[in-house]
Short mmCIF file of C-alpha atoms in Angstrom, two decimals:
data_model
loop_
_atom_site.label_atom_id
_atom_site.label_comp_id
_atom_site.label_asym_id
_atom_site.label_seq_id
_atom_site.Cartn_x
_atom_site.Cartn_y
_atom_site.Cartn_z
CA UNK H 442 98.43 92.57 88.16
CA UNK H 443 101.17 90.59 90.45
CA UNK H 444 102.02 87.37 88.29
CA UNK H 445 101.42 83.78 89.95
CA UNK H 446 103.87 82.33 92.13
CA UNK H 447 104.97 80.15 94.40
CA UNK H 448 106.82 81.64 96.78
CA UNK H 449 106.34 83.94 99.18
CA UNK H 450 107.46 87.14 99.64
CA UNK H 451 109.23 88.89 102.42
CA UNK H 452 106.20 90.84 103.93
CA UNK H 453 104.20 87.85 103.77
CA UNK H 454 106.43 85.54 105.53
CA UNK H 455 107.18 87.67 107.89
CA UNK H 456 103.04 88.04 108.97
CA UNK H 457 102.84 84.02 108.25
CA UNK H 458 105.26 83.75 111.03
CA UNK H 459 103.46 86.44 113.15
CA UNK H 460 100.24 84.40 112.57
CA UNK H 461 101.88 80.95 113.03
CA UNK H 462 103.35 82.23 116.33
CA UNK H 463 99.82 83.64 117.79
CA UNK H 464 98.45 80.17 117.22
CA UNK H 465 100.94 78.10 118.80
CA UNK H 466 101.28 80.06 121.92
CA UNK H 467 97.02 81.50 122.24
CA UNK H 468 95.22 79.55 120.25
CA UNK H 469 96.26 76.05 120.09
CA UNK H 470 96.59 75.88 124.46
CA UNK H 471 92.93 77.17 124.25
CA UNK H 472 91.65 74.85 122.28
CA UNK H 473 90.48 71.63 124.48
CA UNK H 474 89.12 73.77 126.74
CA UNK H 475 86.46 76.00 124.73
CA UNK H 476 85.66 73.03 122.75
CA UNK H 477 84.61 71.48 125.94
CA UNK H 478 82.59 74.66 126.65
CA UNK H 479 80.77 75.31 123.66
CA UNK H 480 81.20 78.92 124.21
CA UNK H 481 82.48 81.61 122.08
CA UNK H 482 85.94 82.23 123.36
CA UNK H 483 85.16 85.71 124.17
CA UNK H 484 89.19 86.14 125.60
CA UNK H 485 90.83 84.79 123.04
CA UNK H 486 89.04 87.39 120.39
CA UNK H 487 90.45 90.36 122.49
CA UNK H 488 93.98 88.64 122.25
CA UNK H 489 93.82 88.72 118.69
CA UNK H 490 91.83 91.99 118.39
CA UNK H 491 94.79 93.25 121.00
CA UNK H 492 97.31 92.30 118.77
CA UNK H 493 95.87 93.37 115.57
CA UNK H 494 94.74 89.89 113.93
CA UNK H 495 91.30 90.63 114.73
CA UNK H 496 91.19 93.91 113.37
CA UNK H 497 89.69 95.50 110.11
CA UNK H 498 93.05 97.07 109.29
CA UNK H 499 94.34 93.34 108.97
CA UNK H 500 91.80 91.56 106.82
CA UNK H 501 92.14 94.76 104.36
CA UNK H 502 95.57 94.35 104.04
CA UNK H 503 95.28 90.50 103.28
CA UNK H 504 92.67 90.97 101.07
CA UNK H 505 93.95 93.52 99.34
CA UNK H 506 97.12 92.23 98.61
CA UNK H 507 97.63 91.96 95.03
CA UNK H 508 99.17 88.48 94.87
CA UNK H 509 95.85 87.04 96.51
CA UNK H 510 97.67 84.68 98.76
CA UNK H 511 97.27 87.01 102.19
CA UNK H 512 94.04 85.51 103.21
CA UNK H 513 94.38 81.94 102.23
CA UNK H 514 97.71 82.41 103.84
CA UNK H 515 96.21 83.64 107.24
CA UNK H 516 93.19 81.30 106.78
CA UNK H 517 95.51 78.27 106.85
CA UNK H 518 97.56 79.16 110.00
CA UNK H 519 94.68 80.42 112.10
CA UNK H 520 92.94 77.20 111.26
CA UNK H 521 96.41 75.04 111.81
CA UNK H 522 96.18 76.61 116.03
CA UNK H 523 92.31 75.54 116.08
CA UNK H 524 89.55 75.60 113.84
CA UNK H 525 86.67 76.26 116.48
CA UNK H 526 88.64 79.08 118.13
CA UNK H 527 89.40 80.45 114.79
CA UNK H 528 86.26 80.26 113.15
CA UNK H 529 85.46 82.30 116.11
CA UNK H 530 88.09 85.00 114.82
CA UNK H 531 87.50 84.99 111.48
CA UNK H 532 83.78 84.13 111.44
CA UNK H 533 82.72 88.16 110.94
CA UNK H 534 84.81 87.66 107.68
CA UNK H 535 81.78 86.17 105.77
CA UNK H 536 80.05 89.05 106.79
CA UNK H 537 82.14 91.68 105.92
CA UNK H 538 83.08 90.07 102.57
CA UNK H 539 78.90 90.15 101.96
CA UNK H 540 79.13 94.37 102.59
CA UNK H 541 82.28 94.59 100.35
CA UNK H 542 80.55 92.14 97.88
CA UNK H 543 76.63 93.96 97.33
CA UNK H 544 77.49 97.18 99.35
CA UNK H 545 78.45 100.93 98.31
CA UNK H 546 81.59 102.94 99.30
CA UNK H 547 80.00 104.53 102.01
CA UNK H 548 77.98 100.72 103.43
CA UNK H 549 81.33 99.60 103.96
CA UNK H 550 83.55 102.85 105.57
CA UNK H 551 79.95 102.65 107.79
CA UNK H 552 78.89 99.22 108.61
CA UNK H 553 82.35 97.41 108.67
CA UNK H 554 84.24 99.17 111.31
CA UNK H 555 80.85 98.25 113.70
CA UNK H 556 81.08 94.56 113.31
CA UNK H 557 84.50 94.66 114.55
CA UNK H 558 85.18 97.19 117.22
CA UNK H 559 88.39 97.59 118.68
CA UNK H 560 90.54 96.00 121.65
CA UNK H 561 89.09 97.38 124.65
CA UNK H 562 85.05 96.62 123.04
CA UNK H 563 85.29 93.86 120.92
CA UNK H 564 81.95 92.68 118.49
CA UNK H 565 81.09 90.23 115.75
CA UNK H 566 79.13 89.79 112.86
CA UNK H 567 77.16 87.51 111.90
CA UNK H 568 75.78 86.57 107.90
CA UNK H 569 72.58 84.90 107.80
CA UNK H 570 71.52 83.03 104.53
CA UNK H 571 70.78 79.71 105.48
CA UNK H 572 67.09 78.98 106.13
CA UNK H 573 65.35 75.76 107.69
CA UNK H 574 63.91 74.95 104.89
CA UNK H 575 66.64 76.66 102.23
CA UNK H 576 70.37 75.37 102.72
CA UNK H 577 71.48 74.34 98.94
CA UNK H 578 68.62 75.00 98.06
CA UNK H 579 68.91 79.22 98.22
CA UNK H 580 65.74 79.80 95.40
CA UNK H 581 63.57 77.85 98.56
CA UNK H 582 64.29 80.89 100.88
CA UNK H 583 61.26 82.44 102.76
CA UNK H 584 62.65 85.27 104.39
CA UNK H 585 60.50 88.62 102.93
CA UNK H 586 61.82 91.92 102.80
CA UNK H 587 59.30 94.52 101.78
CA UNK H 588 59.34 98.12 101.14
CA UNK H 589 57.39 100.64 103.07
CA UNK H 590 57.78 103.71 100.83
CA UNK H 591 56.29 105.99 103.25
CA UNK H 592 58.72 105.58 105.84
CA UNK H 593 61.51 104.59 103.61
CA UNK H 594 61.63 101.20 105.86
CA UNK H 595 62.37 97.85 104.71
CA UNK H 596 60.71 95.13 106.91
CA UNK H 597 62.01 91.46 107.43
CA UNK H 598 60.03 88.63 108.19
CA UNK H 599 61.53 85.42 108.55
CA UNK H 600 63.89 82.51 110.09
CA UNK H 601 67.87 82.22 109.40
CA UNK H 602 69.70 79.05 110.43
CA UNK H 603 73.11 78.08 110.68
CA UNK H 604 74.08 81.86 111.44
CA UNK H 605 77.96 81.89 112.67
CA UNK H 606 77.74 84.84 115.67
CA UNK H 607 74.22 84.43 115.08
CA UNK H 608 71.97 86.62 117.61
CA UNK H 609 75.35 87.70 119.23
CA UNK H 610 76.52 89.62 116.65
CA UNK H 611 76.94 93.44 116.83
CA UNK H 612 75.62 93.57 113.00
CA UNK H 613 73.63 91.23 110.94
CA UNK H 614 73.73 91.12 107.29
CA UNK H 615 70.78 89.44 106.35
CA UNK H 616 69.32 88.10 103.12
CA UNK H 617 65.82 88.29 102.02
CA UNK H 618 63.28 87.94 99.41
CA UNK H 619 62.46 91.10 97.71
CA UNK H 620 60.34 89.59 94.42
CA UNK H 621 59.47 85.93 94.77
CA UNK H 622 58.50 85.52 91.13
CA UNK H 623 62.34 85.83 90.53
CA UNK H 624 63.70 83.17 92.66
CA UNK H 625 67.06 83.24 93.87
CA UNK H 626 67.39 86.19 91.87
CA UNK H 627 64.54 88.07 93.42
CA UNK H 628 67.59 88.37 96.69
CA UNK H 629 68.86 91.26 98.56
CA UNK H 630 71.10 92.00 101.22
CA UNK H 631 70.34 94.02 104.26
CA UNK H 632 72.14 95.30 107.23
CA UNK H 633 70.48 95.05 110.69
CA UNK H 634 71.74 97.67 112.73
CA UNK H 635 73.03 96.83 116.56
CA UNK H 636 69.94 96.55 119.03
CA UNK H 637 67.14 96.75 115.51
CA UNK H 638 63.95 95.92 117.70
CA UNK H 639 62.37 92.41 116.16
CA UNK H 640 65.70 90.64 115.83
CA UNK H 641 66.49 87.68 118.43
CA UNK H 642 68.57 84.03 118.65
CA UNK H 643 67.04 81.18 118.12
CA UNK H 644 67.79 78.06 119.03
CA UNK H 645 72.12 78.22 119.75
CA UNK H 646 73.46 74.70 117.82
CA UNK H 647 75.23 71.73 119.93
CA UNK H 648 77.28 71.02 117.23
CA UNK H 649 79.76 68.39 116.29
CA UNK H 650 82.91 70.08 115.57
CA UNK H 651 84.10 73.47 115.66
CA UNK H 652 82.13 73.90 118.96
CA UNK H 653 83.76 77.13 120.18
CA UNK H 654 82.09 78.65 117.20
CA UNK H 655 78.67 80.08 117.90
CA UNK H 656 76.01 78.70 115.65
CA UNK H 657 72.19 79.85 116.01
CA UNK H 658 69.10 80.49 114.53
CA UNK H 659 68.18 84.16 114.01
CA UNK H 660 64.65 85.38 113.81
CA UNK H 661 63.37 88.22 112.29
CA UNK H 662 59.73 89.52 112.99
CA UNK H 663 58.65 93.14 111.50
CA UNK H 664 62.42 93.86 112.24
CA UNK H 665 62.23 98.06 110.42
CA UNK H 666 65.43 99.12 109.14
CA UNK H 667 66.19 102.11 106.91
CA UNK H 668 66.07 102.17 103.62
CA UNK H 669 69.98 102.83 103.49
CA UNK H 670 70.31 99.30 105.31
CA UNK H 671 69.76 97.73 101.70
CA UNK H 672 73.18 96.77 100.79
CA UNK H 673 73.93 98.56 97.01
CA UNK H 674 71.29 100.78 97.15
CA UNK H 675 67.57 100.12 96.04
CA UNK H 676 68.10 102.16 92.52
CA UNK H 677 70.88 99.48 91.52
CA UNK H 678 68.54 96.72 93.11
CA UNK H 679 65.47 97.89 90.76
CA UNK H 680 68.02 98.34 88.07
CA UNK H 681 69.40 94.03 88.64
CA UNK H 682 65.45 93.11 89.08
CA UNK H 683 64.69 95.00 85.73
CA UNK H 684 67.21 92.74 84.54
CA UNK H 685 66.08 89.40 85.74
CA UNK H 686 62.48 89.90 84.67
CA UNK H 687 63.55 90.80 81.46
CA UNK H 688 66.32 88.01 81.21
CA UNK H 689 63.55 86.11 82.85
CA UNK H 690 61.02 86.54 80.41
CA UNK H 691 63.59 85.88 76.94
CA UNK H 692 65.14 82.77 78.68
CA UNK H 693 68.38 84.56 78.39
CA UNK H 694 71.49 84.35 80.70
CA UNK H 695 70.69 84.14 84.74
CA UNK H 696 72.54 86.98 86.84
CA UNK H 697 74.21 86.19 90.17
CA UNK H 698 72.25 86.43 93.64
CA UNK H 699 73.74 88.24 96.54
CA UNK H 700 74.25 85.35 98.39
CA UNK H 701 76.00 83.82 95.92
CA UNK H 702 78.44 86.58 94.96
CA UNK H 703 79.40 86.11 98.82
CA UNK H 704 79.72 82.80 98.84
CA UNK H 705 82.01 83.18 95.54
CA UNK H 706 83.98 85.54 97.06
CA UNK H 707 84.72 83.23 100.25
CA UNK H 708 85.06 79.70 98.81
CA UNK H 709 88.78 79.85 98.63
CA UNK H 710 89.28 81.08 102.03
CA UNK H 711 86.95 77.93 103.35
CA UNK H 712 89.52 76.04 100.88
CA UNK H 713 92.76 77.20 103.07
CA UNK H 714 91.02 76.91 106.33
CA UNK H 715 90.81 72.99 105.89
CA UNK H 716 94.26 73.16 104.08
CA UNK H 717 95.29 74.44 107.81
CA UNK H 718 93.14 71.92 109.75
CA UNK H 719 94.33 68.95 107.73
CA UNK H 720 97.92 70.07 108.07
CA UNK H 721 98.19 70.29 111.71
CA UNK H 722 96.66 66.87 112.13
CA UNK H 723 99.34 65.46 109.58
CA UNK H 724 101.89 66.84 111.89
CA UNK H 725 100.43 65.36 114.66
CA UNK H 726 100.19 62.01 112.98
CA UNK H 727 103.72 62.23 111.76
CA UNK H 728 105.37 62.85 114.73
CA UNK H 729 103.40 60.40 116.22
CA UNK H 730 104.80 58.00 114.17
CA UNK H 731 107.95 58.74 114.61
CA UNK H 732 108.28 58.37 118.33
CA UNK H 733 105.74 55.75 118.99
CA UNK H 734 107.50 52.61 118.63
CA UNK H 735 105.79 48.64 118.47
CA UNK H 736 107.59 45.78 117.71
CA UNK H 737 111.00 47.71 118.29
CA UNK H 738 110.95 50.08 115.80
CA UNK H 739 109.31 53.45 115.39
CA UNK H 740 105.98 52.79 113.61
CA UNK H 741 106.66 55.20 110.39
CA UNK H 742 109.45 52.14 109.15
CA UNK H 743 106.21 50.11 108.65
CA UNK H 744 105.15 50.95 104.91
CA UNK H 745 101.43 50.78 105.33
CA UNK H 746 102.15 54.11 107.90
CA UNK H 747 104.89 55.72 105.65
CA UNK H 748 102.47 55.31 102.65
CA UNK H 749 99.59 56.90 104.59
CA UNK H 750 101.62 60.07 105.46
CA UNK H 751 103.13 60.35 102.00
CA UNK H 752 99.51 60.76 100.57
CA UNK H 753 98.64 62.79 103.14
CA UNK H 754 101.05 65.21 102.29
CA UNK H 755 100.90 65.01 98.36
CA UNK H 756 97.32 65.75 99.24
CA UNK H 757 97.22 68.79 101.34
CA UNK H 758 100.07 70.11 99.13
CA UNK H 759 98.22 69.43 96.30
CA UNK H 760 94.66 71.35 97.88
CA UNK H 761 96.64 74.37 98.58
CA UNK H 762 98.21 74.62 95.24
CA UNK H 763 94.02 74.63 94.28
CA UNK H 764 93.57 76.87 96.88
CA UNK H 765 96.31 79.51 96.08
CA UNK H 766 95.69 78.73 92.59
CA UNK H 767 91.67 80.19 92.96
CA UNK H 768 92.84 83.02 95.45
CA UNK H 769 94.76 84.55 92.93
CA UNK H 770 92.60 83.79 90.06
CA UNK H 771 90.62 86.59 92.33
CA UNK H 772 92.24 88.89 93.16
CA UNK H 773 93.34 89.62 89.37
CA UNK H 774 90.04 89.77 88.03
CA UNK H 775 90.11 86.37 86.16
CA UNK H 776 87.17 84.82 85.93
CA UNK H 777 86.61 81.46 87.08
CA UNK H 778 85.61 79.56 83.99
CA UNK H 779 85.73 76.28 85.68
CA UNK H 780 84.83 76.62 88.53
CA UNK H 781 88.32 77.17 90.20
CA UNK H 782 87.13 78.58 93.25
CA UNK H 783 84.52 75.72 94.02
CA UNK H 784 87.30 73.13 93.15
CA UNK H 785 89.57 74.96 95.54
CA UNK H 786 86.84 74.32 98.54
CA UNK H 787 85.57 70.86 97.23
CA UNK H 788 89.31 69.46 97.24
CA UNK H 789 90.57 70.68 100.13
CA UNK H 790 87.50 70.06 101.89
CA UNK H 791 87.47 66.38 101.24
CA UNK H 792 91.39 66.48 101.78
CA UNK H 793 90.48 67.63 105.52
CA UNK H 794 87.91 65.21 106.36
CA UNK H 795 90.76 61.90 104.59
CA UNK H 796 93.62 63.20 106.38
CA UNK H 797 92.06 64.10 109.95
CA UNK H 798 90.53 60.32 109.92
CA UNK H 799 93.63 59.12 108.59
CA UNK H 800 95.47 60.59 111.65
CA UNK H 801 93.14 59.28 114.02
CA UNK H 802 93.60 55.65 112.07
CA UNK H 803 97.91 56.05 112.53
CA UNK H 804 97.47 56.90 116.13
CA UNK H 805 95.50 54.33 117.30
CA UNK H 806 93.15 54.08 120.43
CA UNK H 807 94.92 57.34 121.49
CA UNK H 808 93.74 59.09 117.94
CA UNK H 809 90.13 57.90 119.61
CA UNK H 810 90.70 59.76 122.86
CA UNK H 811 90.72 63.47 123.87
CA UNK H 812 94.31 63.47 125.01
CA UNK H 813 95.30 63.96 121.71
CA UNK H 814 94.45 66.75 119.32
CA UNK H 815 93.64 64.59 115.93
CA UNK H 816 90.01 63.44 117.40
CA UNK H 817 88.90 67.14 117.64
CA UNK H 818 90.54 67.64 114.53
CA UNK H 819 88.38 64.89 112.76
CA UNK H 820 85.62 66.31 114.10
CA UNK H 821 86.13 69.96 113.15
CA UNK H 822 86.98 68.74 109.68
CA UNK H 823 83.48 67.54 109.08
CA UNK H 824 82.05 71.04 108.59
CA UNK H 825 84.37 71.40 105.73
CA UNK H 826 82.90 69.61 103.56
CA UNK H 827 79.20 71.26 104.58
CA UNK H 828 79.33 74.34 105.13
CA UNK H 829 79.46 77.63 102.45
CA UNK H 830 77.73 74.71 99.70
CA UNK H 831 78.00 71.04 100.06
CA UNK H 832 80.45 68.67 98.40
CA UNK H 833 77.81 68.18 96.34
CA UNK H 834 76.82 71.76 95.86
CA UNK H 835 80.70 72.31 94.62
CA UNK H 836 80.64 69.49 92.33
CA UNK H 837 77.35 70.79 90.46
CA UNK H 838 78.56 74.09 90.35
CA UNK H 839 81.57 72.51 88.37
CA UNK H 840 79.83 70.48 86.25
CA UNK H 841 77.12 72.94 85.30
CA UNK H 842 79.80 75.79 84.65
CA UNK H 843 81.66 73.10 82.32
CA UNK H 844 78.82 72.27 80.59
CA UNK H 845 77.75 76.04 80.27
CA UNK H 846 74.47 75.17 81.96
CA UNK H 847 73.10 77.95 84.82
CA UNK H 848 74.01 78.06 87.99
CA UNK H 849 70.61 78.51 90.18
#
């Protein structure tokens, strides 16, 4: 188990750089434009699959890095180039981390490879949870998944919303009812193979922020998939149902949903990515103020602007420490008895959303204009706080683990 710290290693600043470098010179240059076209910035993907970023080979190696601080790391200065264009990278991620959270050894060497491709035929993934009527609220979801034991089938029923690569993607991973008695525990996972008859895109969102990130509804009607599409395996899922009736019917301890163990697993990362967003528009907003001059001096000798960008610093410093904090909490196996992770995301994302509208506030009627970076920014930042459970979401999850009430 690598011990916490600080600093950096060799290896890792060396692919910080690396990353730092591809989003100053592909990213960040891209960014006004594909945010203007609401599209998914199909080119800029190959770049980064070309040069290995978007690659299965790299997440592994960040995620597996014993220290815990590769992804965060990469989250933070993907996300510092453009946080549309590199949601669009990183948005099969969520995905991915759902196989590696609920899958087997074999789910994974199969179904991960396929939602990235390679350089010359690059695909996506998309992870559908969200429903119309089930964001938060996860035990509301309506989506069925039932067994045909003849066939060894599984068939889906249902509407996802919200889905990043939604309807795009190569691969779905899709979660469903299997026992409704259960609530949120009565979840599985599934993988929808490329081209699964049944499956289809909604309605594609006009979003906000992070517009170069496609957002869609996904519906699913009589969509067959084999039985080996059930992420884990349906002996383990009988074996966690078994469980949850029984834990169900003594009052005893709730286990974890699938959705949730993703969402776990990925609440850090989301922590970094606004860590990233809020930085670059602090270093907008700070060299802003030191070139843009009124009443003959540069505006950062006025205190009410030098106090602004002190606390924006001592914040996002502050949300990473969280942030790095939670990621390596992780990766050696401790658990989260507070709710690190969920502070990591709630912090950081409420750092984003202060210090993107503060940097729109120290620029001025040019912070309010598209010339300058800090307006898209403000907007991206707004998902932050949404997105992968609510402010509000984060904040009961803290208080209920505190109090050692369940987590529904």
């Amino acid at each position: 188990m690598a011990e916490f710290t600080l600093e950096l290693n060799d290896d890792q600043k060396q692919v910080r750089d690396w990353l730092h470098g591809f989003a100053a010179e592909v990213i960040r240059p891209a960014a006004s434009e594909w945010d203007e076209r609401e599209e998914t910035p199909w080119p800029v993907i190959q770049e980064a699959a070309k040069v290995g970023i978007y690659s299965l080979d790299f997440y592994a190696q960040q995620f597996f890095d014993p220290t815990g601080l590769g992804i965060p790391m990469a989250m933070e200065e993907l996300f510092w180039g453009d946080a549309g264009i590199a949601l669009s990278i990183v948005g099969t991620g969520l995905a991915a981390v759902g196989v590696l959270a609920n899958g087997t050894e074999e789910q994974i060497g199969t179904w991960i490879p396929q939602m990235y491709g390679d350089a010359s035929d690059v695909k996506v993934a998309a992870f559908c949870s969200s429903e119309p009527d089930a964001g938060s609220d996860v035990a509301s979801m309506r989506t069925r998944a039932v067994y045909d034991e003849a066939k060894d089938e599984w068939v889906l029923n249902g509407t996802k919303t919200w889905a990043t690569n939604g309807g795009i993607a190569n691969v779905h991973v899709v979660v469903a009812v299997v026992d409704p008695e259960l609530g949120s525990k009565g979840h599985a996972s599934f993988i929808v193979p490329p081209a699964t008859p049944g499956l289809s895109q909604g309605q594609k969102f006009k979003k906000h922020g992070i517009r170069a990130s496609h957002t869609a509804e996904v519906v699913l009607e009589d969509v067959r998939i084999p039985g080996h599409c059930l992420l884990g395996g349906k002996e383990k899922l009988d074996e966690r149902l078994a469980r949850a009736r029984e834990r169900a019917k003594s009052g005893g301890e709730r286990v974890k949903n699938a959705a949730m163990a993703t969402f776990e697993a990925s609440r850090p990362a989301v922590g970094a990515m606004a860590v990233g967003t809020a930085r670059a528009a602090y270093e907008v907003a700070l060299d802003y103020a030191k070139t843009r001059t009124q009443f003959g001096r540069p505006i950062i000798d006025n205190q009410g602007i030098a106090f602004q960008l002190a606390d924006m610093r001592t914040q996002i410093d502050a949300a990473r420490l969280l942030v790095w904090r939670a990621s390596w909490m992780a990766s050696a196996g401790k658990p989260f008895t507070a709710a690190e992770g969920s502070m990591s995301k709630l912090y950081a994302s409420e750092t984003a959303k202060k210090v993107t509208a503060q940097a729109v506030q120290i620029l001025g009627g040019n912070g309010f204009t598209r010339e300058y970076p800090v307006e898209r920014m403000h907007r991206d930042a707004a998902i932050y706080t949404i997105f992968e459970g609510t402010s509000e979401i984060q904040r009961l999850v803290i208080a209920r683990t505190l109090s050692g009430m369940p987590i529904r």
